């Protein structure tokens, strides 16, 4: 999930003047912290959807301590009116469950950001894979479904050496399950289906071929470039524990960086930090493959003086 320091730093970089940031649905652990925002001179307001609009796991969640105020979201018009009255100049998603609402609120407030119609591209594994396939960007084969029979039919039509079963919503606190065959998929399906519905509000799962054994986590920050187009900067790259035997060596960091930039462009990421999880396919020769991307938006009124200059290069820290 997007860390509090990266979210606060992005807001601070976008608008040097201290203001008020709305943190949407901050009931998932690890969301932006009011304390960190305060260190950057920002006041925070929690936007909490009313109980009926939340995933079941968070029906009784309350706003964490430290917020300067709370707005209960019952409808978009009322929420936007309340935030405008509070002088909100930045909108941050407090977790996966707040991404769509944060983008809709920002759009209504007139803040720069992505088109909220395409919000699932920023967190839904199945929607992301379909988008990459349409654009010819390599990605694991898979299916997004809430129906185990559809998943079984897909396995019969697309045999693979192994499979990965995960909630459609990336960032959901539910672990993906590696499955050797259909029997293991059948065993894992019920618990994963219920956990996904409980934590994300959607029972949809994504079943893909098992990506390469080498896994990587790439962290990025996106801000408007000097020409106004999104500029993606890779701020960190780490190798994750392998899922199986791993040959020596590794893919060039620049290859992972270039692929990440293509993915962020394809997913319509225009601002804020993102966490991109990749696999590297050695045997098939496909190179980097997207496992999931989570781009919780940080949308603020931009100040042209603070925009990073230079070319659209990828700077990688390992």
CSV table of C-alpha atoms in Angstrom, one decimal:
chain,number,residue,atom,x,y,z
A,1,UNK,CA,0.0,0.0,0.0
A,2,UNK,CA,1.1,3.6,-0.5
A,3,UNK,CA,3.2,4.7,2.5
A,4,UNK,CA,2.4,7.8,4.5
A,5,UNK,CA,5.7,9.5,3.9
A,6,UNK,CA,5.5,9.0,0.1
A,7,UNK,CA,2.0,10.3,0.0
A,8,UNK,CA,2.7,13.3,2.2
A,9,UNK,CA,5.9,14.1,0.3
A,10,UNK,CA,4.1,14.0,-3.0
A,11,UNK,CA,1.4,16.4,-1.7
A,12,UNK,CA,4.1,18.7,-0.3
A,13,UNK,CA,6.0,18.6,-3.6
A,14,UNK,CA,2.9,19.3,-5.7
A,15,UNK,CA,1.9,22.4,-3.6
A,16,UNK,CA,4.4,24.0,-1.3
A,17,UNK,CA,1.8,26.0,0.5
A,18,UNK,CA,0.4,24.1,3.5
A,19,UNK,CA,-3.2,23.2,3.1
A,20,UNK,CA,-5.8,20.6,4.0
A,21,UNK,CA,-5.8,17.1,2.6
A,22,UNK,CA,-8.8,14.8,2.6
A,23,UNK,CA,-7.8,11.2,3.3
A,24,UNK,CA,-10.5,8.9,1.8
A,25,UNK,CA,-11.5,5.7,3.5
A,26,UNK,CA,-8.5,5.5,6.0
A,27,UNK,CA,-9.7,2.2,7.6
A,28,UNK,CA,-7.1,0.0,5.9
A,29,UNK,CA,-3.9,-0.5,7.9
A,30,UNK,CA,-0.8,1.4,6.5
A,31,UNK,CA,-2.7,4.3,5.0
A,32,UNK,CA,-1.5,7.9,5.1
A,33,UNK,CA,-0.8,9.1,8.6
A,34,UNK,CA,-2.0,12.5,9.9
A,35,UNK,CA,1.2,12.8,11.9
A,36,UNK,CA,3.3,12.5,8.8
A,37,UNK,CA,1.2,15.0,6.9
A,38,UNK,CA,1.5,17.4,9.9
A,39,UNK,CA,5.3,17.3,9.6
A,40,UNK,CA,4.9,18.7,6.1
A,41,UNK,CA,2.5,21.4,7.3
A,42,UNK,CA,-0.7,19.8,6.2
A,43,UNK,CA,-4.0,19.4,8.1
A,44,UNK,CA,-5.9,16.2,7.4
A,45,UNK,CA,-9.6,15.4,7.2
A,46,UNK,CA,-10.8,11.8,7.2
A,47,UNK,CA,-13.6,11.0,4.7
A,48,UNK,CA,-15.4,7.9,6.0
A,49,UNK,CA,-18.1,6.2,3.9
A,50,UNK,CA,-21.1,5.5,5.9
A,51,UNK,CA,-21.5,1.8,7.0
A,52,UNK,CA,-23.6,0.6,4.1
A,53,UNK,CA,-21.0,1.8,1.6
A,54,UNK,CA,-18.1,0.0,3.2
A,55,UNK,CA,-16.8,-3.6,2.7
A,56,UNK,CA,-18.0,-5.8,5.5
A,57,UNK,CA,-14.6,-6.1,7.2
A,58,UNK,CA,-14.7,-2.3,7.8
A,59,UNK,CA,-18.3,-1.7,8.7
A,60,UNK,CA,-17.4,-0.8,12.3
A,61,UNK,CA,-14.1,0.9,11.6
A,62,UNK,CA,-13.6,4.4,13.0
A,63,UNK,CA,-11.2,7.1,11.8
A,64,UNK,CA,-7.7,6.7,13.3
A,65,UNK,CA,-6.7,9.4,15.8
A,66,UNK,CA,-5.0,12.6,14.7
A,67,UNK,CA,-7.3,13.9,12.0
A,68,UNK,CA,-8.5,17.5,12.2
A,69,UNK,CA,-12.0,16.5,11.3
A,70,UNK,CA,-14.2,13.8,9.8
A,71,UNK,CA,-16.7,13.9,6.9
A,72,UNK,CA,-19.1,11.1,6.7
A,73,UNK,CA,-19.6,10.2,3.0
A,74,UNK,CA,-23.3,9.5,2.2
A,75,UNK,CA,-23.4,10.9,-1.3
A,76,UNK,CA,-20.9,12.6,-3.6
A,77,UNK,CA,-22.6,16.0,-3.8
A,78,UNK,CA,-22.8,16.4,0.0
A,79,UNK,CA,-19.2,15.2,0.5
A,80,UNK,CA,-17.7,17.5,-2.1
A,81,UNK,CA,-19.7,20.4,-0.7
A,82,UNK,CA,-18.4,19.7,2.9
A,83,UNK,CA,-14.8,19.3,1.7
A,84,UNK,CA,-14.9,22.5,-0.3
A,85,UNK,CA,-16.2,24.4,2.8
A,86,UNK,CA,-13.2,23.0,4.7
A,87,UNK,CA,-10.8,24.3,2.1
A,88,UNK,CA,-9.5,21.0,1.0
A,89,UNK,CA,-6.8,21.3,-1.7
A,90,UNK,CA,-5.6,17.7,-1.9
A,91,UNK,CA,-7.2,14.3,-2.0
A,92,UNK,CA,-5.5,11.1,-0.9
A,93,UNK,CA,-6.8,7.5,-1.0
A,94,UNK,CA,-6.3,6.0,2.5
A,95,UNK,CA,-6.2,2.5,1.0
A,96,UNK,CA,-7.4,0.3,-1.8
A,97,UNK,CA,-11.0,0.9,-0.8
A,98,UNK,CA,-10.7,4.6,-1.2
A,99,UNK,CA,-9.2,4.9,-4.7
A,100,UNK,CA,-12.4,5.1,-6.7
A,101,UNK,CA,-14.0,7.6,-4.3
A,102,UNK,CA,-10.9,9.7,-4.0
A,103,UNK,CA,-10.7,10.1,-7.8
A,104,UNK,CA,-14.4,11.0,-8.0
A,105,UNK,CA,-14.0,13.6,-5.2
A,106,UNK,CA,-10.9,15.1,-6.8
A,107,UNK,CA,-12.6,15.3,-10.2
A,108,UNK,CA,-15.6,17.2,-8.6
A,109,UNK,CA,-13.2,19.5,-6.7
A,110,UNK,CA,-11.4,20.3,-10.0
A,111,UNK,CA,-8.1,18.9,-8.9
A,112,UNK,CA,-5.7,17.5,-11.5
A,113,UNK,CA,-6.0,13.7,-11.7
A,114,UNK,CA,-7.0,10.6,-13.6
A,115,UNK,CA,-10.4,10.1,-15.1
A,116,UNK,CA,-12.4,8.4,-12.3
A,117,UNK,CA,-14.2,6.3,-14.9
A,118,UNK,CA,-11.0,4.3,-15.3
A,119,UNK,CA,-10.2,4.0,-11.5
A,120,UNK,CA,-10.2,0.2,-11.5
A,121,UNK,CA,-7.1,0.4,-13.7
A,122,UNK,CA,-5.2,1.7,-10.7
A,123,UNK,CA,-5.9,-1.3,-8.4
A,124,UNK,CA,-7.8,-4.2,-10.1
A,125,UNK,CA,-5.5,-7.0,-11.3
A,126,UNK,CA,-8.0,-8.4,-13.8
A,127,UNK,CA,-8.8,-5.0,-15.3
A,128,UNK,CA,-5.1,-4.2,-15.5
A,129,UNK,CA,-4.2,-7.4,-17.3
A,130,UNK,CA,-7.0,-6.9,-19.9
A,131,UNK,CA,-5.7,-3.3,-20.5
A,132,UNK,CA,-2.1,-4.5,-21.1
A,133,UNK,CA,-3.3,-7.2,-23.4
A,134,UNK,CA,-5.2,-4.7,-25.5
A,135,UNK,CA,-2.1,-2.6,-25.8
A,136,UNK,CA,0.2,-5.4,-26.6
A,137,UNK,CA,2.2,-5.1,-23.3
A,138,UNK,CA,3.3,-8.6,-22.0
A,139,UNK,CA,1.3,-9.8,-19.0
A,140,UNK,CA,0.4,-13.2,-17.5
A,141,UNK,CA,-2.6,-15.0,-19.1
A,142,UNK,CA,-5.5,-15.1,-16.8
A,143,UNK,CA,-9.2,-14.7,-16.0
A,144,UNK,CA,-11.1,-12.4,-13.6
A,145,UNK,CA,-14.2,-14.1,-12.3
A,146,UNK,CA,-16.3,-14.8,-9.2
A,147,UNK,CA,-17.4,-18.2,-10.6
A,148,UNK,CA,-15.3,-21.2,-10.0
A,149,UNK,CA,-16.8,-23.0,-13.0
A,150,UNK,CA,-15.5,-20.2,-15.3
A,151,UNK,CA,-12.1,-20.5,-13.7
A,152,UNK,CA,-12.0,-24.3,-14.2
A,153,UNK,CA,-13.0,-23.9,-17.9
A,154,UNK,CA,-10.2,-21.4,-18.3
A,155,UNK,CA,-7.7,-23.8,-16.8
A,156,UNK,CA,-8.8,-26.5,-19.3
A,157,UNK,CA,-8.3,-24.1,-22.2
A,158,UNK,CA,-5.0,-22.6,-20.9
A,159,UNK,CA,-2.9,-25.3,-19.3
A,160,UNK,CA,0.1,-24.0,-17.4
A,161,UNK,CA,2.9,-25.3,-15.1
A,162,UNK,CA,1.2,-23.6,-12.2
A,163,UNK,CA,-1.3,-20.9,-11.3
A,164,UNK,CA,-1.7,-17.9,-9.0
A,165,UNK,CA,-5.1,-17.2,-7.4
A,166,UNK,CA,-5.6,-13.8,-5.8
A,167,UNK,CA,-8.3,-11.2,-5.0
A,168,UNK,CA,-9.0,-8.9,-8.0
A,169,UNK,CA,-8.4,-5.9,-5.7
A,170,UNK,CA,-4.6,-5.4,-5.2
A,171,UNK,CA,-3.7,-4.2,-1.8
A,172,UNK,CA,-6.4,-6.3,-0.1
A,173,UNK,CA,-5.0,-7.9,3.1
A,174,UNK,CA,-5.6,-11.4,1.7
A,175,UNK,CA,-2.6,-13.5,0.5
A,176,UNK,CA,-2.5,-14.8,-3.0
A,177,UNK,CA,-2.3,-18.6,-3.3
A,178,UNK,CA,0.0,-20.6,-5.6
A,179,UNK,CA,-1.8,-23.6,-7.1
A,180,UNK,CA,-0.2,-26.5,-8.9
A,181,UNK,CA,-3.4,-27.8,-10.5
A,182,UNK,CA,-7.2,-27.6,-10.6
A,183,UNK,CA,-7.5,-29.6,-7.4
A,184,UNK,CA,-5.5,-27.0,-5.4
A,185,UNK,CA,-7.6,-24.2,-7.1
A,186,UNK,CA,-10.8,-25.9,-5.9
A,187,UNK,CA,-9.5,-26.2,-2.4
A,188,UNK,CA,-8.3,-22.6,-2.1
A,189,UNK,CA,-11.2,-21.0,-3.9
A,190,UNK,CA,-13.9,-20.8,-1.1
A,191,UNK,CA,-11.8,-19.2,1.6
A,192,UNK,CA,-10.2,-16.7,-0.9
A,193,UNK,CA,-13.6,-15.9,-2.4
A,194,UNK,CA,-15.1,-15.0,1.1
A,195,UNK,CA,-12.0,-13.1,2.2
A,196,UNK,CA,-12.0,-11.0,-1.0
A,197,UNK,CA,-15.6,-10.1,-0.6
A,198,UNK,CA,-15.2,-9.3,3.1
A,199,UNK,CA,-12.2,-7.0,2.6
A,200,UNK,CA,-12.8,-5.4,-0.8
A,201,UNK,CA,-16.6,-5.7,-1.2
A,202,UNK,CA,-16.1,-7.7,-4.4
A,203,UNK,CA,-15.9,-11.5,-4.6
A,204,UNK,CA,-14.0,-11.4,-7.9
A,205,UNK,CA,-10.8,-13.3,-8.0
A,206,UNK,CA,-8.0,-13.3,-10.6
A,207,UNK,CA,-6.5,-16.7,-11.7
A,208,UNK,CA,-3.4,-16.4,-13.8
A,209,UNK,CA,-0.6,-18.6,-15.0
A,210,UNK,CA,2.1,-18.6,-12.4
A,211,UNK,CA,4.5,-15.8,-13.4
A,212,UNK,CA,8.3,-16.3,-13.4
A,213,UNK,CA,10.1,-17.4,-10.3
A,214,UNK,CA,11.9,-14.1,-9.9
A,215,UNK,CA,9.7,-11.4,-8.4
A,216,UNK,CA,10.3,-7.7,-7.9
A,217,UNK,CA,8.6,-4.8,-6.1
A,218,UNK,CA,9.0,-1.4,-7.8
A,219,UNK,CA,8.0,1.9,-6.1
A,220,UNK,CA,7.4,5.0,-8.1
A,221,UNK,CA,6.2,8.5,-7.8
A,222,UNK,CA,4.4,10.3,-10.7
A,223,UNK,CA,4.1,14.1,-11.0
A,224,UNK,CA,3.4,16.4,-14.0
A,225,UNK,CA,6.5,16.9,-16.1
A,226,UNK,CA,7.6,20.2,-17.6
A,227,UNK,CA,5.4,19.5,-20.7
A,228,UNK,CA,2.4,18.8,-18.5
A,229,UNK,CA,2.5,15.0,-19.2
A,230,UNK,CA,2.9,12.5,-16.3
A,231,UNK,CA,6.5,11.9,-15.4
A,232,UNK,CA,7.2,8.6,-13.6
A,233,UNK,CA,10.2,8.2,-11.5
A,234,UNK,CA,11.3,4.8,-10.1
A,235,UNK,CA,12.3,5.5,-6.5
A,236,UNK,CA,13.0,2.0,-5.3
A,237,UNK,CA,13.4,-1.6,-6.7
A,238,UNK,CA,13.8,-4.7,-4.6
A,239,UNK,CA,14.0,-8.4,-5.4
A,240,UNK,CA,11.4,-10.4,-3.5
A,241,UNK,CA,11.9,-13.9,-2.2
A,242,UNK,CA,11.6,-16.4,-5.1
A,243,UNK,CA,8.7,-18.7,-5.5
A,244,UNK,CA,11.0,-21.6,-6.6
A,245,UNK,CA,14.6,-22.4,-7.8
A,246,UNK,CA,16.1,-19.2,-9.2
A,247,UNK,CA,19.0,-19.1,-11.7
A,248,UNK,CA,21.9,-16.9,-10.8
A,249,UNK,CA,21.9,-13.3,-12.1
A,250,UNK,CA,18.9,-11.1,-12.7
A,251,UNK,CA,17.3,-8.9,-15.3
A,252,UNK,CA,18.7,-5.4,-15.8
A,253,UNK,CA,17.2,-2.9,-13.5
A,254,UNK,CA,16.6,-0.6,-16.5
A,255,UNK,CA,14.5,-3.2,-18.2
A,256,UNK,CA,12.2,-3.4,-15.2
A,257,UNK,CA,12.1,0.4,-15.0
A,258,UNK,CA,11.2,0.8,-18.7
A,259,UNK,CA,8.5,-1.8,-18.4
A,260,UNK,CA,7.1,-0.2,-15.2
A,261,UNK,CA,6.8,3.2,-17.0
A,262,UNK,CA,4.9,1.5,-19.9
A,263,UNK,CA,2.6,-0.1,-17.3
A,264,UNK,CA,1.9,3.2,-15.5
A,265,UNK,CA,1.1,5.0,-18.7
A,266,UNK,CA,-1.2,2.1,-19.8
A,267,UNK,CA,-3.0,2.3,-16.4
A,268,UNK,CA,-3.6,6.0,-16.6
A,269,UNK,CA,-1.5,6.9,-13.6
A,270,UNK,CA,-1.0,10.7,-13.6
A,271,UNK,CA,0.0,11.6,-10.0
A,272,UNK,CA,1.1,10.1,-6.7
A,273,UNK,CA,3.0,7.1,-5.6
A,274,UNK,CA,2.5,3.6,-6.9
A,275,UNK,CA,3.6,0.1,-5.9
A,276,UNK,CA,4.2,-2.2,-8.9
A,277,UNK,CA,4.8,-6.0,-8.4
A,278,UNK,CA,6.5,-7.7,-11.3
A,279,UNK,CA,7.7,-11.1,-12.3
A,280,UNK,CA,10.5,-11.9,-14.7
A,281,UNK,CA,9.9,-14.7,-17.2
A,282,UNK,CA,13.3,-16.3,-18.0
A,283,UNK,CA,12.1,-19.5,-19.7
A,284,UNK,CA,9.5,-17.9,-22.0
A,285,UNK,CA,11.7,-15.0,-23.0
A,286,UNK,CA,8.9,-12.5,-22.3
A,287,UNK,CA,10.9,-10.5,-19.7
A,288,UNK,CA,9.0,-8.4,-17.1
A,289,UNK,CA,5.4,-9.3,-16.5
A,290,UNK,CA,2.9,-7.4,-14.3
A,291,UNK,CA,1.6,-9.2,-11.3
A,292,UNK,CA,-0.3,-6.2,-9.8
A,293,UNK,CA,-0.1,-2.4,-9.5
A,294,UNK,CA,-1.5,-0.3,-6.8
A,295,UNK,CA,-1.6,3.4,-7.5
A,296,UNK,CA,-3.4,5.2,-4.7
A,297,UNK,CA,-3.9,8.8,-6.0
A,298,UNK,CA,-2.5,11.9,-4.4
A,299,UNK,CA,-4.2,14.8,-6.2
A,300,UNK,CA,-3.4,18.4,-5.3
A,301,UNK,CA,-3.4,21.8,-6.9
A,302,UNK,CA,0.0,21.9,-8.7
A,303,UNK,CA,2.5,24.7,-8.5
A,304,UNK,CA,4.5,25.0,-11.7
A,305,UNK,CA,7.6,26.1,-9.8
A,306,UNK,CA,7.8,22.7,-8.0
A,307,UNK,CA,7.5,20.5,-11.0
A,308,UNK,CA,10.5,18.4,-11.7
A,309,UNK,CA,12.4,19.4,-14.8
A,310,UNK,CA,14.5,17.5,-17.3
A,311,UNK,CA,13.8,14.6,-19.6
A,312,UNK,CA,11.5,11.6,-18.8
A,313,UNK,CA,14.3,9.4,-17.4
A,314,UNK,CA,13.9,6.5,-15.0
A,315,UNK,CA,16.0,6.9,-11.8
A,316,UNK,CA,16.3,3.6,-10.0
A,317,UNK,CA,17.4,3.0,-6.4
A,318,UNK,CA,18.2,-0.7,-5.6
